[in-house]
Amino acid sequence: MNDNKGYPPIEPIAAGLKGRCPRCGKGRLFSGLLSIAPDCDECGLDYSFADAGDGPAVFVILIIGFIVVGLALWTEVSFNPPLWLHFMLWIPLTLVLSLGGLRLIKGVLVTLQYANKAAEGRLDR
């Protein structure tokens, strides 16, 4: 899987955050907002190995949940705004941060998966 023949080493976290190919660092990793492309349009790397699973969603829930709940509690204690204002503030913020965070974290997890040659476990017989 990690066959960097002729390609310089790529920093996986930087490539993942930019949504770039884990092998060449130039091609696009995503074909849509969260859809992984079938292959790299620059070096031809097949992205069929890419399976981030539920990892990105778990990280987003934990990180964005911590931020939004902390800010909502601080706002409630400090200013005691009406309930409608809480809805107007926290629902859009949660949606924007979650969608942006999902793409970033999914890109990082896929590039780290490639860099570390991570694959599904197999039994040798």
PDB file of C-alpha atoms in Angstrom:
ATOM      1  CA  MET A   1       0.000   0.000   0.000  1.00  0.00           C
ATOM      2  CA  ASN A   2       2.678   2.545   0.928  1.00  0.00           C
ATOM      3  CA  ASP A   3       4.670   2.441  -2.315  1.00  0.00           C
ATOM      4  CA  ASN A   4       6.319   5.851  -2.604  1.00  0.00           C
ATOM      5  CA  LYS A   5       8.400   4.903  -5.650  1.00  0.00           C
ATOM      6  CA  GLY A   6       9.815   8.163  -6.940  1.00  0.00           C
ATOM      7  CA  TYR A   7       7.740  10.352  -4.643  1.00  0.00           C
ATOM      8  CA  PRO A   8       9.237  12.440  -1.836  1.00  0.00           C
ATOM      9  CA  PRO A   9       7.956  11.747   1.680  1.00  0.00           C
ATOM     10  CA  ILE A  10       4.765  13.635   2.479  1.00  0.00           C
ATOM     11  CA  GLU A  11       3.770  14.918   5.932  1.00  0.00           C
ATOM     12  CA  PRO A  12       0.497  12.994   6.405  1.00  0.00           C
ATOM     13  CA  ILE A  13      -1.199  15.446   8.761  1.00  0.00           C
ATOM     14  CA  ALA A  14      -0.529  18.445   6.502  1.00  0.00           C
ATOM     15  CA  ALA A  15      -1.690  16.499   3.428  1.00  0.00           C
ATOM     16  CA  GLY A  16      -4.831  15.360   5.246  1.00  0.00           C
ATOM     17  CA  LEU A  17      -5.727  18.854   6.427  1.00  0.00           C
ATOM     18  CA  LYS A  18      -5.305  20.157   2.876  1.00  0.00           C
ATOM     19  CA  GLY A  19      -7.284  17.237   1.413  1.00  0.00           C
ATOM     20  CA  ARG A  20      -4.359  16.087  -0.738  1.00  0.00           C
ATOM     21  CA  CYS A  21      -3.107  12.684  -1.879  1.00  0.00           C
ATOM     22  CA  PRO A  22      -1.101  10.840   0.801  1.00  0.00           C
ATOM     23  CA  ARG A  23       1.499   9.672  -1.750  1.00  0.00           C
ATOM     24  CA  CYS A  24       2.231  12.686  -4.006  1.00  0.00           C
ATOM     25  CA  GLY A  25       0.696  15.505  -1.932  1.00  0.00           C
ATOM     26  CA  LYS A  26      -0.755  17.142  -5.050  1.00  0.00           C
ATOM     27  CA  GLY A  27      -3.890  15.276  -6.130  1.00  0.00           C
ATOM     28  CA  ARG A  28      -7.284  15.711  -4.499  1.00  0.00           C
ATOM     29  CA  LEU A  29      -8.301  13.271  -1.772  1.00  0.00           C
ATOM     30  CA  PHE A  30     -11.998  14.188  -1.827  1.00  0.00           C
ATOM     31  CA  SER A  31     -14.435  14.155  -4.734  1.00  0.00           C
ATOM     32  CA  GLY A  32     -17.153  15.929  -2.732  1.00  0.00           C
ATOM     33  CA  LEU A  33     -17.573  17.394   0.715  1.00  0.00           C
ATOM     34  CA  LEU A  34     -16.933  14.099   2.511  1.00  0.00           C
ATOM     35  CA  SER A  35     -16.625  11.556  -0.329  1.00  0.00           C
ATOM     36  CA  ILE A  36     -13.197  10.062  -0.941  1.00  0.00           C
ATOM     37  CA  ALA A  37     -12.231  10.140  -4.628  1.00  0.00           C
ATOM     38  CA  PRO A  38     -11.685   6.769  -6.327  1.00  0.00           C
ATOM     39  CA  ASP A  39      -8.045   7.592  -7.098  1.00  0.00           C
ATOM     40  CA  CYS A  40      -5.520  10.421  -7.225  1.00  0.00           C
ATOM     41  CA  ASP A  41      -5.828  12.582 -10.329  1.00  0.00           C
ATOM     42  CA  GLU A  42      -2.064  13.308 -10.246  1.00  0.00           C
ATOM     43  CA  CYS A  43      -0.236  10.060  -9.406  1.00  0.00           C
ATOM     44  CA  GLY A  44      -3.051   7.524  -9.875  1.00  0.00           C
ATOM     45  CA  LEU A  45      -2.949   6.106  -6.323  1.00  0.00           C
ATOM     46  CA  ASP A  46      -6.003   3.893  -5.778  1.00  0.00           C
ATOM     47  CA  TYR A  47      -7.863   5.109  -2.680  1.00  0.00           C
ATOM     48  CA  SER A  48      -9.693   1.815  -2.169  1.00  0.00           C
ATOM     49  CA  PHE A  49      -7.590   1.271   0.977  1.00  0.00           C
ATOM     50  CA  ALA A  50      -9.139   4.372   2.574  1.00  0.00           C
ATOM     51  CA  ASP A  51     -11.624   3.498   5.284  1.00  0.00           C
ATOM     52  CA  ALA A  52     -11.762   5.968   8.150  1.00  0.00           C
ATOM     53  CA  GLY A  53     -14.879   4.262   9.538  1.00  0.00           C
ATOM     54  CA  ASP A  54     -16.548   6.066  12.431  1.00  0.00           C
ATOM     55  CA  GLY A  55     -13.307   7.651  13.656  1.00  0.00           C
ATOM     56  CA  PRO A  56     -13.940  11.131  12.222  1.00  0.00           C
ATOM     57  CA  ALA A  57     -17.462  11.265  13.644  1.00  0.00           C
ATOM     58  CA  VAL A  58     -16.270  10.252  17.098  1.00  0.00           C
ATOM     59  CA  PHE A  59     -13.520  12.873  17.139  1.00  0.00           C
ATOM     60  CA  VAL A  60     -15.916  15.571  15.905  1.00  0.00           C
ATOM     61  CA  ILE A  61     -18.526  14.681  18.505  1.00  0.00           C
ATOM     62  CA  LEU A  62     -15.982  14.850  21.308  1.00  0.00           C
ATOM     63  CA  ILE A  63     -14.131  17.984  20.176  1.00  0.00           C
ATOM     64  CA  ILE A  64     -17.027  20.088  18.852  1.00  0.00           C
ATOM     65  CA  GLY A  65     -19.305  18.920  21.662  1.00  0.00           C
ATOM     66  CA  PHE A  66     -16.769  20.058  24.240  1.00  0.00           C
ATOM     67  CA  ILE A  67     -16.395  23.463  22.582  1.00  0.00           C
ATOM     68  CA  VAL A  68     -20.095  24.154  21.975  1.00  0.00           C
ATOM     69  CA  VAL A  69     -21.352  22.868  25.331  1.00  0.00           C
ATOM     70  CA  GLY A  70     -18.618  24.796  27.146  1.00  0.00           C
ATOM     71  CA  LEU A  71     -19.482  28.009  25.321  1.00  0.00           C
ATOM     72  CA  ALA A  72     -23.224  27.481  25.853  1.00  0.00           C
ATOM     73  CA  LEU A  73     -22.758  26.915  29.591  1.00  0.00           C
ATOM     74  CA  TRP A  74     -20.473  29.941  29.894  1.00  0.00           C
ATOM     75  CA  THR A  75     -22.993  32.090  27.990  1.00  0.00           C
ATOM     76  CA  GLU A  76     -25.865  30.874  30.154  1.00  0.00           C
ATOM     77  CA  VAL A  77     -24.050  31.537  33.416  1.00  0.00           C
ATOM     78  CA  SER A  78     -22.590  34.883  32.346  1.00  0.00           C
ATOM     79  CA  PHE A  79     -25.476  36.484  30.416  1.00  0.00           C
ATOM     80  CA  ASN A  80     -28.604  34.336  30.994  1.00  0.00           C
ATOM     81  CA  PRO A  81     -29.953  34.860  27.447  1.00  0.00           C
ATOM     82  CA  PRO A  82     -33.390  33.597  26.363  1.00  0.00           C
ATOM     83  CA  LEU A  83     -33.682  30.066  25.036  1.00  0.00           C
ATOM     84  CA  TRP A  84     -34.319  31.198  21.438  1.00  0.00           C
ATOM     85  CA  LEU A  85     -30.945  32.967  21.430  1.00  0.00           C
ATOM     86  CA  HIS A  86     -29.218  29.767  22.501  1.00  0.00           C
ATOM     87  CA  PHE A  87     -30.831  27.991  19.544  1.00  0.00           C
ATOM     88  CA  MET A  88     -29.830  30.781  17.150  1.00  0.00           C
ATOM     89  CA  LEU A  89     -26.216  30.658  18.358  1.00  0.00           C
ATOM     90  CA  TRP A  90     -25.391  27.018  18.972  1.00  0.00           C
ATOM     91  CA  ILE A  91     -27.257  25.101  16.254  1.00  0.00           C
ATOM     92  CA  PRO A  92     -25.597  26.913  13.300  1.00  0.00           C
ATOM     93  CA  LEU A  93     -22.208  26.900  15.057  1.00  0.00           C
ATOM     94  CA  THR A  94     -22.481  23.173  15.705  1.00  0.00           C
ATOM     95  CA  LEU A  95     -23.418  22.437  12.082  1.00  0.00           C
ATOM     96  CA  VAL A  96     -20.627  24.547  10.578  1.00  0.00           C
ATOM     97  CA  LEU A  97     -17.930  23.253  12.928  1.00  0.00           C
ATOM     98  CA  SER A  98     -19.081  19.646  12.519  1.00  0.00           C
ATOM     99  CA  LEU A  99     -19.065  19.630   8.719  1.00  0.00           C
ATOM    100  CA  GLY A 100     -15.717  21.405   8.531  1.00  0.00           C
ATOM    101  CA  GLY A 101     -14.261  19.219  11.248  1.00  0.00           C
ATOM    102  CA  LEU A 102     -15.463  15.995   9.629  1.00  0.00           C
ATOM    103  CA  ARG A 103     -13.653  16.775   6.376  1.00  0.00           C
ATOM    104  CA  LEU A 104     -10.427  17.783   8.125  1.00  0.00           C
ATOM    105  CA  ILE A 105     -10.338  14.815  10.484  1.00  0.00           C
ATOM    106  CA  LYS A 106     -11.349  12.321   7.781  1.00  0.00           C
ATOM    107  CA  GLY A 107      -8.527  13.597   5.567  1.00  0.00           C
ATOM    108  CA  VAL A 108      -5.999  13.282   8.377  1.00  0.00           C
ATOM    109  CA  LEU A 109      -7.125   9.771   9.322  1.00  0.00           C
ATOM    110  CA  VAL A 110      -6.964   8.547   5.705  1.00  0.00           C
ATOM    111  CA  THR A 111      -3.485   9.988   5.120  1.00  0.00           C
ATOM    112  CA  LEU A 112      -2.255   8.551   8.427  1.00  0.00           C
ATOM    113  CA  GLN A 113      -3.743   5.200   7.445  1.00  0.00           C
ATOM    114  CA  TYR A 114      -1.689   5.283   4.231  1.00  0.00           C
ATOM    115  CA  ALA A 115       1.500   6.525   5.917  1.00  0.00           C
ATOM    116  CA  ASN A 116       1.362   3.832   8.610  1.00  0.00           C
ATOM    117  CA  LYS A 117       0.327   1.038   6.216  1.00  0.00           C
ATOM    118  CA  ALA A 118      -2.744   0.407   8.351  1.00  0.00           C
ATOM    119  CA  ALA A 119      -5.002  -2.330   7.050  1.00  0.00           C
ATOM    120  CA  GLU A 120      -7.686  -4.659   8.225  1.00  0.00           C
ATOM    121  CA  GLY A 121      -6.407  -7.394  10.535  1.00  0.00           C
ATOM    122  CA  ARG A 122      -5.728 -10.791   8.968  1.00  0.00           C
ATOM    123  CA  LEU A 123      -5.019 -14.195  10.417  1.00  0.00           C
ATOM    124  CA  ASP A 124      -1.965 -15.968   9.003  1.00  0.00           C
ATOM    125  CA  ARG A 125      -2.562 -19.669   8.421  1.00  0.00           C
TER     126      ARG A 125
END
